[in-house]
Tab-separated table of C-alpha atoms and ligand atoms in Angstrom:
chain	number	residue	atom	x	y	z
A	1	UNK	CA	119.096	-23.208	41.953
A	2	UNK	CA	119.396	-20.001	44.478
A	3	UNK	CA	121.358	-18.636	42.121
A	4	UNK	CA	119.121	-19.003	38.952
A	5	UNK	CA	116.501	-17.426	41.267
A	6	UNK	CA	118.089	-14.766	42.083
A	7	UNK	CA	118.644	-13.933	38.709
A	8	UNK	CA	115.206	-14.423	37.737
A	9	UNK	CA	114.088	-12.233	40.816
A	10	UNK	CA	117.043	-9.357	39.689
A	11	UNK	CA	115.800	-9.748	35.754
A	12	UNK	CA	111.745	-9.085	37.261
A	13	UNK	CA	113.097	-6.034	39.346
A	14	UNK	CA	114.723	-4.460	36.511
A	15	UNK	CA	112.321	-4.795	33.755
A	16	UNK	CA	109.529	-3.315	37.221
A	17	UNK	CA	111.829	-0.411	37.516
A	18	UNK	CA	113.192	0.178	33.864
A	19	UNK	CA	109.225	0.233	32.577
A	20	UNK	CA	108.828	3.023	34.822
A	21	UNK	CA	111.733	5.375	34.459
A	22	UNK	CA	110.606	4.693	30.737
A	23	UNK	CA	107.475	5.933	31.325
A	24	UNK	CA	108.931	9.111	33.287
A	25	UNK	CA	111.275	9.794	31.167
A	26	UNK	CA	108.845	10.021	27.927
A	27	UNK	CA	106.409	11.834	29.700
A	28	UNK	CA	108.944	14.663	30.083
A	29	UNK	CA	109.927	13.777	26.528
A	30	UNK	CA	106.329	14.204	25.322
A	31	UNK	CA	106.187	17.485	27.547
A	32	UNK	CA	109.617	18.899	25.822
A	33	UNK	CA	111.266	19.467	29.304
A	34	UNK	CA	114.601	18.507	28.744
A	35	UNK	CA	114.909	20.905	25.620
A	36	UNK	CA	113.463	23.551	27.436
A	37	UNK	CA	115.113	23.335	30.703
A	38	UNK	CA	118.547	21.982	29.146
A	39	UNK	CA	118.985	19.186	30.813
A	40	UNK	CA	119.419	15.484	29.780
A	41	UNK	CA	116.828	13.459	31.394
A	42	UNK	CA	117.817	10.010	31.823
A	43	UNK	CA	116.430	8.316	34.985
A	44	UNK	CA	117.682	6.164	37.329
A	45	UNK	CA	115.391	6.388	40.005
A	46	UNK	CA	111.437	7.064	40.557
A	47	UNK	CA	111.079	10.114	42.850
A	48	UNK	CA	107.647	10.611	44.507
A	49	UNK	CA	105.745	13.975	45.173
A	50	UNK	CA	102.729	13.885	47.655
A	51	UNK	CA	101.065	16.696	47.962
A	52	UNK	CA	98.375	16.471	50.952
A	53	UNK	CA	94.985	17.715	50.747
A	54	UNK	CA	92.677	19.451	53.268
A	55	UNK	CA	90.884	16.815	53.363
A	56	UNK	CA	93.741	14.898	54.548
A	57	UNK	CA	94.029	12.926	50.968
A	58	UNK	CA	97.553	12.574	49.402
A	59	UNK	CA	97.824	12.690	45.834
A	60	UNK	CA	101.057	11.750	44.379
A	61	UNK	CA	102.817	12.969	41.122
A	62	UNK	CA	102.652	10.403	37.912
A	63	UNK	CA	104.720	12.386	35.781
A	64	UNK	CA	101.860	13.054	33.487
A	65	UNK	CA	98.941	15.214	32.919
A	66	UNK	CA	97.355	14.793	36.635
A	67	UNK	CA	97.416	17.977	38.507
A	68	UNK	CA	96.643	17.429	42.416
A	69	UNK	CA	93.529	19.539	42.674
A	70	UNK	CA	95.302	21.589	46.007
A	71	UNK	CA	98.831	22.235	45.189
A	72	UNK	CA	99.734	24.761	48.311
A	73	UNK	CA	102.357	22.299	49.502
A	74	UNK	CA	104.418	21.739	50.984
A	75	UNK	CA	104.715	18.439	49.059
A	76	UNK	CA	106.115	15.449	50.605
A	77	UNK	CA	109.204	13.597	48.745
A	78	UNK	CA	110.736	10.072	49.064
A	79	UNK	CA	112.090	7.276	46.307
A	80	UNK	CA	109.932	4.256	45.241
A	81	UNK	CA	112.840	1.869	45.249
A	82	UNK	CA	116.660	3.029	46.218
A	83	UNK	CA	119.152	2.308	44.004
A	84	UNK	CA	121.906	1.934	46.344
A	85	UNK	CA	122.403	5.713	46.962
A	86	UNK	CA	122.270	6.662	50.096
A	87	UNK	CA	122.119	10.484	49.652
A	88	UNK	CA	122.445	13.430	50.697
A	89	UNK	CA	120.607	14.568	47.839
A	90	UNK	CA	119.479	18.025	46.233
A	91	UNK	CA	115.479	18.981	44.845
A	92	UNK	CA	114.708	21.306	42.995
A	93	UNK	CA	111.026	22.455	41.679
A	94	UNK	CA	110.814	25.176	38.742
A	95	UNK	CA	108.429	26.459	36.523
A	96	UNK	CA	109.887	27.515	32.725
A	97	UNK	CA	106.314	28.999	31.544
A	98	UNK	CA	106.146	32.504	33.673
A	99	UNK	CA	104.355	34.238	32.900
A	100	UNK	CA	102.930	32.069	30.670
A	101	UNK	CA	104.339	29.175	28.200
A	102	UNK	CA	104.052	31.123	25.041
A	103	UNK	CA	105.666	33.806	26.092
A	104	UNK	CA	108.112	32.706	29.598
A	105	UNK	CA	110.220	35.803	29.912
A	106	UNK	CA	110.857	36.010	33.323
A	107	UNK	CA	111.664	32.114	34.043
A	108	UNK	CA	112.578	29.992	34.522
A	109	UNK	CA	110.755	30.865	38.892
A	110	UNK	CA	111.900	29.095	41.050
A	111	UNK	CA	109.344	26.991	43.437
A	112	UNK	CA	111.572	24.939	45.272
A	113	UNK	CA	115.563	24.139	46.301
A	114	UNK	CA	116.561	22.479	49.240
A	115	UNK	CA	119.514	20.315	49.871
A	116	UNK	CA	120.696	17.477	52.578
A	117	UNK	CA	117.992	15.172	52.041
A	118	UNK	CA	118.450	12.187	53.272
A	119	UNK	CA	116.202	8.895	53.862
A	120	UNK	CA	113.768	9.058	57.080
A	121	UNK	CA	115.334	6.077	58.166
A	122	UNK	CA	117.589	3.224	57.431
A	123	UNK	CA	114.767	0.911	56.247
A	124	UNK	CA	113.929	3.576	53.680
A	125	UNK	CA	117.320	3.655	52.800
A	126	UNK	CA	117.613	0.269	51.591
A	127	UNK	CA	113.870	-0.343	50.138
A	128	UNK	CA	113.263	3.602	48.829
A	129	UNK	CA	110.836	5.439	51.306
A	130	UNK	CA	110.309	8.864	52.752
A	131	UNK	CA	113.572	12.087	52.153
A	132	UNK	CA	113.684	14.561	55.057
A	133	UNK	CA	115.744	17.670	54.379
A	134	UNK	CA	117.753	17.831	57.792
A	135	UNK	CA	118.071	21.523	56.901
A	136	UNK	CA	115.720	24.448	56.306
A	137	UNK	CA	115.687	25.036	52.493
A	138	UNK	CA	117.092	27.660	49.997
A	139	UNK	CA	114.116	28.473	48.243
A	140	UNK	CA	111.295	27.034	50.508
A	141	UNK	CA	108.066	25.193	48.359
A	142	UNK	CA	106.001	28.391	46.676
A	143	UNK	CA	102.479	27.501	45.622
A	144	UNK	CA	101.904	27.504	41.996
A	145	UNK	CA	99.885	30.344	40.856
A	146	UNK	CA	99.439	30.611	37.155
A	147	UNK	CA	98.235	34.721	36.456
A	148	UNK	CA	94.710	34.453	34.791
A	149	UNK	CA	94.614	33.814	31.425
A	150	UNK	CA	97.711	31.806	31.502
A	151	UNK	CA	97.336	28.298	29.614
A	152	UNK	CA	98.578	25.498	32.101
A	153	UNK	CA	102.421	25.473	33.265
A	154	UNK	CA	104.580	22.660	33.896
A	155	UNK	CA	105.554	22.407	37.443
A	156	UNK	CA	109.034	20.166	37.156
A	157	UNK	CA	110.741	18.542	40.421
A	158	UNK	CA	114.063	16.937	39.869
A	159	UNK	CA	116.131	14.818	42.232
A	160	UNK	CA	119.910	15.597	42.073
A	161	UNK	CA	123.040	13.779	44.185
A	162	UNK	CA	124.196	16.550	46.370
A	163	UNK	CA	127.320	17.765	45.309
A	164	UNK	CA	130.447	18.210	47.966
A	165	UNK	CA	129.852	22.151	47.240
A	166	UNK	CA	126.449	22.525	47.405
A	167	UNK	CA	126.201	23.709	51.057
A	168	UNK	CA	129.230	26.394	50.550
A	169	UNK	CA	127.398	27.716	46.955
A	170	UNK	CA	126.361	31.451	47.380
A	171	UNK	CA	124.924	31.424	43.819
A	172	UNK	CA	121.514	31.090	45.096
A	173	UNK	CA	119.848	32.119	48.803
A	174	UNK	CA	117.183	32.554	50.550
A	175	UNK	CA	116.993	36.038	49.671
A	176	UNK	CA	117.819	35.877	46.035
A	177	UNK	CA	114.825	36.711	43.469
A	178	UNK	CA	112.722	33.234	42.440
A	179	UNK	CA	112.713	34.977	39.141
A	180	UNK	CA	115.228	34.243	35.567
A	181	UNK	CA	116.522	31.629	37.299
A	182	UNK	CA	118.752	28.952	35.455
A	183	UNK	CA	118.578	25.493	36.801
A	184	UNK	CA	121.287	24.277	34.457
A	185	UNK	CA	123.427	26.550	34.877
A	186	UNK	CA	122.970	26.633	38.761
A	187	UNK	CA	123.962	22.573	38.287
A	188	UNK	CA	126.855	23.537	36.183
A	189	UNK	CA	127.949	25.872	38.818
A	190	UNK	CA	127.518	23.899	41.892
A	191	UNK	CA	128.624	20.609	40.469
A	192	UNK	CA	125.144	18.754	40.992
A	193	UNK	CA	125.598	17.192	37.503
A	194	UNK	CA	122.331	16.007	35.715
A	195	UNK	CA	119.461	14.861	37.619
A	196	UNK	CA	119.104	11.558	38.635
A	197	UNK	CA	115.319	11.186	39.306
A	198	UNK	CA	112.269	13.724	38.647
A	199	UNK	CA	108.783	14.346	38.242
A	200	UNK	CA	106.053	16.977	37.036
A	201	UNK	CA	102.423	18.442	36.561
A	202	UNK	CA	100.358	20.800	34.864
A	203	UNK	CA	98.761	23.595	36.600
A	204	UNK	CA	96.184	26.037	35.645
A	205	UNK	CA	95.839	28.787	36.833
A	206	UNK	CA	92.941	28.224	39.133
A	207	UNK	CA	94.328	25.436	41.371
A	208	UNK	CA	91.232	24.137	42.264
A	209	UNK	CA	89.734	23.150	38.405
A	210	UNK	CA	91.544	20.329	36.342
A	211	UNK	CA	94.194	21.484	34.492
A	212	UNK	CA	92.968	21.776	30.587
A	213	UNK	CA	96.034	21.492	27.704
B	1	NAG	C1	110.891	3.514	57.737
B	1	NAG	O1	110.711	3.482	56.331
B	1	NAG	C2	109.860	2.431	55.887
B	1	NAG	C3	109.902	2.430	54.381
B	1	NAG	O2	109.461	3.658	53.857
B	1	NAG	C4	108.467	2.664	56.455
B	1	NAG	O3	107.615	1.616	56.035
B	1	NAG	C5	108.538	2.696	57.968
B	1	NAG	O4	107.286	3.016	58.481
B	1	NAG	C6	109.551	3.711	58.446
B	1	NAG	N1	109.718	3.615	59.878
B	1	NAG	C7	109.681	4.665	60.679
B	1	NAG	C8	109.947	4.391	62.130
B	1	NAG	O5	109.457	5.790	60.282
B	2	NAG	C1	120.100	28.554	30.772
B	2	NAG	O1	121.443	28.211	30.631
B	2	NAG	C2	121.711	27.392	29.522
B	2	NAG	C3	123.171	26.981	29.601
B	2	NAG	O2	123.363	26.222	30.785
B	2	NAG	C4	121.388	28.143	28.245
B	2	NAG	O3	121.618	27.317	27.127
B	2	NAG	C5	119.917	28.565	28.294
B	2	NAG	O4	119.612	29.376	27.188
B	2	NAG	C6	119.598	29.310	29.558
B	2	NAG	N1	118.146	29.459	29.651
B	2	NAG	C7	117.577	30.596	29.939
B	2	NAG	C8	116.088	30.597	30.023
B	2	NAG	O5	118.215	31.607	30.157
């Protein structure tokens, strides 16, 4: 009896979770990401990216068309549901369509890499909640800023188990160019392996009009 519902309540969790890391994962299908970022995109967790408002109002990522109508950052991140990992873990944020998605020949730019994120506390750590970097980031969050013109980039976060290397690499600092940069081969390099969670939006490049594709 306790055990048949426990397998009932398991079965409901999965199918909860799987329908949405199948709905991530074929929005950045639908968006081409993975082929242009070389990546494999396979999901296993739902990572969340708040950006706050001046007016105080959080809008988080859906990993579709919905562009947060102020995107100065920096954004919040946490996990909707843990999946037993209990970090640290890597994020990156990078934009493949500079200067603009016809023509992206100085990307990918980077917008974002920090590492030793780990869960705000241990409630979140069991149940999914709030990441805090507990150090100051490689490449800290950069606004998105589309030149004039430009259609509508994709702005890509991706979650990433940190790798034992990752605070010795030298491949990337603070003072290296956000420019050409290579998040797959940065991976490659560092040993972060392919990304376990991730998110995106479209931005145009006046942040404070919808985003038209
Ligand atoms: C700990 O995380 C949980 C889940 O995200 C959250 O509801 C709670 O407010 C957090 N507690 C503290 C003290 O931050
Ligand atoms: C990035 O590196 C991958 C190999 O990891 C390569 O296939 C791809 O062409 C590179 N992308 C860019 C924009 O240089």
């Amino acid at each position: 009896m306790l055990i048949s519902a426990c397998i009932i309540l398991l079965l409901g969790l999965a199918i909860a979770q799987d329908t949405s890391l199948l709905t991530v994962k074929s929005s950045f299908d639908d968006a081409n990401i993975p082929e242009t970022i070389h990546l494999i995109f396979d999901p296993r967790i739902l990572l969340d990216v708040t950006f706050f408002e001046p007016s105080g109002e959080s809008i988080t990522l859906h990993a579709d068309n919905d562009s947060p109508s102020a995107t100065a950052g920096p954004p919040s991140f946490g996990v909707v549901e843990n999946i037993g990992r209990p970090g640290p873990f890597v994020i990156a944020a990078i934009d493949p369509d500079v200067p603009t998605p016809q023509n992206p020949t100085v990307s990918q730019v980077r917008h974002f890499l920090g590492g030793n994120f780990v869960f705000a506390n241990t409630t979140a750590s069991k149940h999914g909640g709030r990441l805090v970097n507990t150090t100051p980031a490689v490449t800290e969050f950069q606004q998105p800023r589309p030149r004039a013109g430009s259609d509508p980039h994709r702005y890509i976060f991706l979650l990433f188990e940190q790798s034992k290397n990752f605070n010795d690499q030298t491949w990337i600092t603070p003072t290296t160019p956000v420019t050409f940069f290579n998040l797959s081969t940065f991976a490659a390099a560092v040993g972060l392996g392919q990304p376990i969670g991730g998110t995106f939006m479209f931005v145009g490049p006046d942040p404070t009009t919808k985003a038209q594709s």
